[in-house]
Amino acid sequence: MIRIAAAGDIHLGVESAGTYRPRLEHLAEHADLLLLAGDLTRRGTEEEGAAVAEELADLPIPVFAVLGNHDYESDRDESISKQLESAGVRVLEGDSATCRIGECTIGVAGVKGFGGGFPGKCGSRFGEPEMKAFMRHSEETADRLNRALEAVEGADLSIALMHYAPVDETLQGEHCEIYPFLGCYLLAEAVDTAGASLALHGHAHGGSPRGVTPGGTPVRNVALPVIRRSYQVFCLDEHRLQEAVFEDGAG
Ligand SMILES: [Fe+2]
Ligand SMILES: [Fe+2]
């Protein structure tokens, strides 16, 4: 059984130094790897990136992350990725990585993702150039997720890690008017086309924890305000998903 800890939207600021790390104190007792679903900072500054890197540095289990929209706010996303990589966090954007846990190979494919909406209530590449550019980005990020998942097809378990939501079930609780800015159905199509054991996202602080893609892949919203703990642990056993609740020391 593989134990995957996941959290999104930790939104650390400079003044958060020293507040998140204690919450990871027992991480290695509960999980084999940690996945972070973006919005690690508040405004995406390098100072915040350094604070996040400090909190996550040299954890005892493999850590994979995607960035979220907040991490792009100051146009320092590349610097933040480098800061995190220097701290031992593998940052994924349209690519994938594998790690070996015991006899099992885990593939993690990551993209930030983007908005666009959900069937019957979505944008399309039509009309103004601005609308075309919006939906082109949605399509491109979904294509990148598809290719990243295909690259880990040989893994025993594969996980799609995103910031934006692939389905609207995990948005329930948010105002439906903003669903098109919270996720896009094209991400779910990518997950279903390539296949994945589990899809994780954040971004929707007011959303719901559980959903499923049309093809049957479980989707979990791991934004901190949704999971209401420092991380949620998912146990994957021969493609069956169980959710274990481990409370961290600092709550
Ligand atoms: Fe967020
Ligand atoms: Fe976000």
Tab-separated table of C-alpha atoms and ligand atoms in Angstrom:
chain	number	residue	atom	x	y	z
A	1	MET	CA	0.000	0.000	0.000
A	2	ILE	CA	1.300	3.436	-0.958
A	3	ARG	CA	0.479	6.364	1.302
A	4	ILE	CA	0.258	9.715	-0.419
A	5	ALA	CA	0.083	12.907	1.615
A	6	ALA	CA	-1.352	15.864	-0.253
A	7	ALA	CA	-2.133	19.494	0.436
A	8	GLY	CA	-2.810	22.571	-1.645
A	9	ASP	CA	-3.099	26.278	-1.054
A	10	ILE	CA	-0.736	26.478	1.860
A	11	HIS	CA	-0.340	30.189	0.945
A	12	LEU	CA	2.730	30.875	3.017
A	13	GLY	CA	3.957	34.436	3.385
A	14	VAL	CA	7.228	35.846	4.693
A	15	GLU	CA	5.709	36.155	8.142
A	16	SER	CA	4.710	32.453	8.034
A	17	ALA	CA	8.317	31.355	8.612
A	18	GLY	CA	8.408	28.467	11.025
A	19	THR	CA	4.656	27.867	11.043
A	20	TYR	CA	4.198	25.095	8.454
A	21	ARG	CA	7.247	22.962	9.080
A	22	PRO	CA	6.115	21.829	12.560
A	23	ARG	CA	2.908	20.572	10.938
A	24	LEU	CA	5.024	18.163	8.866
A	25	GLU	CA	6.857	16.756	11.872
A	26	HIS	CA	5.197	13.331	11.678
A	27	LEU	CA	4.859	13.269	7.894
A	28	ALA	CA	7.222	10.341	7.311
A	29	GLU	CA	5.275	8.214	9.813
A	30	HIS	CA	2.075	8.762	7.837
A	31	ALA	CA	3.104	8.919	4.203
A	32	ASP	CA	5.562	7.732	1.557
A	33	LEU	CA	5.468	10.891	-0.529
A	34	LEU	CA	4.048	14.420	-0.332
A	35	LEU	CA	2.239	16.161	-3.175
A	36	LEU	CA	1.570	19.910	-3.136
A	37	ALA	CA	-1.212	21.228	-5.378
A	38	GLY	CA	-0.101	24.828	-5.889
A	39	ASP	CA	-0.706	28.253	-4.341
A	40	LEU	CA	2.239	27.725	-2.081
A	41	THR	CA	2.683	31.500	-1.724
A	42	ARG	CA	0.319	34.459	-1.393
A	43	ARG	CA	1.607	36.857	-4.048
A	44	GLY	CA	4.338	34.832	-5.705
A	45	THR	CA	7.315	36.943	-4.659
A	46	GLU	CA	10.827	35.562	-4.375
A	47	GLU	CA	10.790	36.389	-0.659
A	48	GLU	CA	7.738	34.196	-0.252
A	49	GLY	CA	9.328	31.527	-2.429
A	50	ALA	CA	12.324	31.509	-0.091
A	51	ALA	CA	10.000	31.183	2.910
A	52	VAL	CA	8.187	28.220	1.327
A	53	ALA	CA	11.477	26.566	0.376
A	54	GLU	CA	12.694	26.938	3.941
A	55	GLU	CA	9.550	25.285	5.318
A	56	LEU	CA	9.794	22.364	2.874
A	57	ALA	CA	13.563	21.884	2.778
A	58	ASP	CA	14.996	18.396	2.989
A	59	LEU	CA	11.852	16.562	4.047
A	60	PRO	CA	12.416	12.857	4.696
A	61	ILE	CA	10.094	11.673	1.899
A	62	PRO	CA	9.941	12.649	-1.808
A	63	VAL	CA	8.044	15.898	-2.413
A	64	PHE	CA	6.430	16.899	-5.709
A	65	ALA	CA	4.648	20.177	-6.373
A	66	VAL	CA	2.876	22.227	-8.998
A	67	LEU	CA	2.538	25.983	-8.783
A	68	GLY	CA	-0.799	27.769	-8.536
A	69	ASN	CA	-2.085	31.072	-9.883
A	70	HIS	CA	-0.908	32.951	-6.763
A	71	ASP	CA	2.629	31.707	-7.406
A	72	TYR	CA	2.500	33.448	-10.819
A	73	GLU	CA	1.232	36.796	-9.496
A	74	SER	CA	4.640	38.524	-9.396
A	75	ASP	CA	5.996	36.887	-12.568
A	76	ARG	CA	8.615	35.090	-10.456
A	77	ASP	CA	7.323	31.572	-11.057
A	78	GLU	CA	10.598	30.366	-12.566
A	79	SER	CA	12.585	31.701	-9.611
A	80	ILE	CA	10.156	30.122	-7.149
A	81	SER	CA	10.469	26.785	-8.959
A	82	LYS	CA	14.258	27.005	-8.672
A	83	GLN	CA	14.055	27.917	-4.987
A	84	LEU	CA	11.849	24.898	-4.352
A	85	GLU	CA	14.037	22.581	-6.421
A	86	SER	CA	17.050	23.718	-4.379
A	87	ALA	CA	15.131	22.703	-1.258
A	88	GLY	CA	14.548	19.211	-2.661
A	89	VAL	CA	11.010	19.744	-3.993
A	90	ARG	CA	10.444	18.475	-7.534
A	91	VAL	CA	8.329	21.099	-9.314
A	92	LEU	CA	6.274	19.749	-12.204
A	93	GLU	CA	4.802	21.806	-15.043
A	94	GLY	CA	3.806	19.741	-18.027
A	95	ASP	CA	6.200	17.020	-17.062
A	96	SER	CA	6.325	13.994	-14.821
A	97	ALA	CA	8.598	12.187	-12.431
A	98	THR	CA	8.687	8.780	-10.859
A	99	CYS	CA	9.758	7.499	-7.503
A	100	ARG	CA	10.086	4.015	-6.147
A	101	ILE	CA	8.363	3.087	-2.890
A	102	GLY	CA	9.216	-0.488	-1.976
A	103	GLU	CA	8.298	-2.610	-4.989
A	104	CYS	CA	6.011	0.034	-6.454
A	105	THR	CA	6.836	2.725	-9.001
A	106	ILE	CA	4.769	5.878	-8.615
A	107	GLY	CA	4.453	8.310	-11.502
A	108	VAL	CA	3.403	11.890	-10.802
A	109	ALA	CA	2.359	14.115	-13.707
A	110	GLY	CA	1.864	17.773	-12.893
A	111	VAL	CA	0.452	20.931	-14.432
A	112	LYS	CA	-0.953	24.133	-13.012
A	113	GLY	CA	-3.972	23.760	-15.269
A	114	PHE	CA	-6.346	26.644	-15.980
A	115	GLY	CA	-9.991	27.686	-16.119
A	116	GLY	CA	-12.418	27.191	-18.971
A	117	GLY	CA	-15.476	25.672	-17.347
A	118	PHE	CA	-17.387	22.441	-17.569
A	119	PRO	CA	-19.614	20.789	-20.171
A	120	GLY	CA	-22.549	22.978	-21.123
A	121	LYS	CA	-21.069	25.919	-19.187
A	122	CYS	CA	-17.642	26.383	-20.685
A	123	GLY	CA	-15.688	28.733	-22.880
A	124	SER	CA	-14.706	27.981	-26.457
A	125	ARG	CA	-12.038	29.208	-28.814
A	126	PHE	CA	-14.372	31.603	-30.641
A	127	GLY	CA	-14.677	35.357	-31.071
A	128	GLU	CA	-12.248	37.857	-29.606
A	129	PRO	CA	-8.523	37.118	-29.521
A	130	GLU	CA	-8.619	37.402	-25.726
A	131	MET	CA	-11.202	34.598	-25.496
A	132	LYS	CA	-9.233	32.489	-27.936
A	133	ALA	CA	-6.061	33.037	-25.890
A	134	PHE	CA	-7.874	32.053	-22.673
A	135	MET	CA	-9.156	28.791	-24.095
A	136	ARG	CA	-5.938	28.102	-25.980
A	137	HIS	CA	-4.120	28.117	-22.632
A	138	SER	CA	-6.737	25.710	-21.210
A	139	GLU	CA	-6.268	23.359	-24.152
A	140	GLU	CA	-2.487	23.557	-24.025
A	141	THR	CA	-2.283	22.836	-20.319
A	142	ALA	CA	-4.620	19.838	-20.707
A	143	ASP	CA	-2.491	18.550	-23.611
A	144	ARG	CA	0.596	18.896	-21.455
A	145	LEU	CA	-1.062	16.912	-18.672
A	146	ASN	CA	-2.032	14.209	-21.152
A	147	ARG	CA	1.541	13.888	-22.409
A	148	ALA	CA	2.975	13.957	-18.877
A	149	LEU	CA	0.631	11.140	-17.836
A	150	GLU	CA	1.476	9.128	-20.942
A	151	ALA	CA	5.144	9.407	-19.994
A	152	VAL	CA	4.472	7.504	-16.743
A	153	GLU	CA	2.147	4.898	-18.261
A	154	GLY	CA	4.511	2.126	-17.188
A	155	ALA	CA	4.329	3.075	-13.503
A	156	ASP	CA	2.359	0.885	-11.084
A	157	LEU	CA	0.381	3.921	-9.939
A	158	SER	CA	0.057	7.301	-11.602
A	159	ILE	CA	-1.197	10.533	-10.131
A	160	ALA	CA	-2.355	13.678	-11.916
A	161	LEU	CA	-1.381	16.685	-9.805
A	162	MET	CA	-3.007	20.005	-10.711
A	163	HIS	CA	-3.889	23.334	-9.179
A	164	TYR	CA	-7.100	23.910	-11.141
A	165	ALA	CA	-9.986	21.446	-10.897
A	166	PRO	CA	-10.724	18.846	-13.584
A	167	VAL	CA	-14.371	18.337	-12.537
A	168	ASP	CA	-17.049	20.560	-11.023
A	169	GLU	CA	-18.067	18.145	-8.245
A	170	THR	CA	-15.105	19.249	-6.152
A	171	LEU	CA	-16.116	22.896	-6.648
A	172	GLN	CA	-19.481	22.508	-4.976
A	173	GLY	CA	-19.679	25.100	-2.233
A	174	GLU	CA	-18.110	27.779	-4.425
A	175	HIS	CA	-20.329	30.255	-6.296
A	176	CYS	CA	-21.259	28.543	-9.558
A	177	GLU	CA	-20.675	31.819	-11.449
A	178	ILE	CA	-16.918	31.431	-10.910
A	179	TYR	CA	-16.637	27.752	-11.836
A	180	PRO	CA	-15.099	28.627	-15.253
A	181	PHE	CA	-12.244	30.335	-13.373
A	182	LEU	CA	-11.713	27.402	-11.023
A	183	GLY	CA	-11.148	24.581	-13.472
A	184	CYS	CA	-11.758	23.018	-16.840
A	185	TYR	CA	-13.254	19.775	-18.134
A	186	LEU	CA	-10.330	19.408	-20.554
A	187	LEU	CA	-8.140	18.406	-17.608
A	188	ALA	CA	-10.507	15.521	-16.822
A	189	GLU	CA	-10.421	14.488	-20.484
A	190	ALA	CA	-6.629	14.384	-20.277
A	191	VAL	CA	-6.784	12.246	-17.127
A	192	ASP	CA	-9.256	9.864	-18.731
A	193	THR	CA	-7.403	9.621	-22.034
A	194	ALA	CA	-4.040	8.814	-20.496
A	195	GLY	CA	-5.339	7.065	-17.373
A	196	ALA	CA	-4.459	7.843	-13.756
A	197	SER	CA	-5.007	6.213	-10.387
A	198	LEU	CA	-5.886	9.492	-8.691
A	199	ALA	CA	-6.306	13.163	-9.619
A	200	LEU	CA	-5.535	15.877	-7.074
A	201	HIS	CA	-6.120	19.617	-7.202
A	202	GLY	CA	-6.486	22.687	-5.036
A	203	HIS	CA	-7.510	26.299	-5.849
A	204	ALA	CA	-11.167	25.948	-4.777
A	205	HIS	CA	-10.906	26.931	-1.108
A	206	GLY	CA	-14.664	26.753	-0.694
A	207	GLY	CA	-15.171	23.581	-2.699
A	208	SER	CA	-15.836	19.947	-1.820
A	209	PRO	CA	-13.381	17.135	-1.134
A	210	ARG	CA	-14.506	14.383	-3.503
A	211	GLY	CA	-15.368	13.916	-7.148
A	212	VAL	CA	-14.744	11.575	-10.049
A	213	THR	CA	-13.853	12.088	-13.696
A	214	PRO	CA	-16.329	10.857	-16.358
A	215	GLY	CA	-13.935	7.921	-16.907
A	216	GLY	CA	-13.988	6.950	-13.226
A	217	THR	CA	-10.734	8.357	-11.815
A	218	PRO	CA	-11.178	9.622	-8.257
A	219	VAL	CA	-10.647	13.378	-7.901
A	220	ARG	CA	-9.783	15.012	-4.595
A	221	ASN	CA	-9.662	18.702	-3.746
A	222	VAL	CA	-6.829	19.021	-1.246
A	223	ALA	CA	-6.957	22.789	-0.651
A	224	LEU	CA	-6.180	23.309	3.032
A	225	PRO	CA	-9.541	24.931	3.850
A	226	VAL	CA	-11.259	21.869	2.341
A	227	ILE	CA	-9.217	19.142	4.011
A	228	ARG	CA	-9.037	21.112	7.289
A	229	ARG	CA	-5.750	19.581	8.330
A	230	SER	CA	-2.129	20.044	7.335
A	231	TYR	CA	-2.311	17.277	4.742
A	232	GLN	CA	-4.665	14.517	3.691
A	233	VAL	CA	-3.305	10.997	3.342
A	234	PHE	CA	-4.563	8.748	0.538
A	235	CYS	CA	-3.745	5.073	0.597
A	236	LEU	CA	-3.566	3.448	-2.813
A	237	ASP	CA	-3.671	-0.324	-2.795
A	238	GLU	CA	-3.917	-2.088	-6.146
A	239	HIS	CA	-5.696	0.954	-7.584
A	240	ARG	CA	-8.233	1.064	-4.774
A	241	LEU	CA	-8.324	4.381	-2.972
A	242	GLN	CA	-8.700	4.679	0.768
A	243	GLU	CA	-8.512	7.906	2.685
A	244	ALA	CA	-6.754	7.830	5.998
A	245	VAL	CA	-7.063	10.678	8.426
A	246	PHE	CA	-3.847	11.368	10.278
A	247	GLU	CA	-3.801	14.480	12.354
A	248	ASP	CA	-0.525	16.253	12.449
A	249	GLY	CA	0.993	17.538	15.630
A	250	ALA	CA	0.286	21.209	15.182
A	251	GLY	CA	-3.186	20.955	13.614
B	1	FE	FE	-5.459	29.267	-3.196
B	2	FE	FE	-5.471	29.286	-6.717
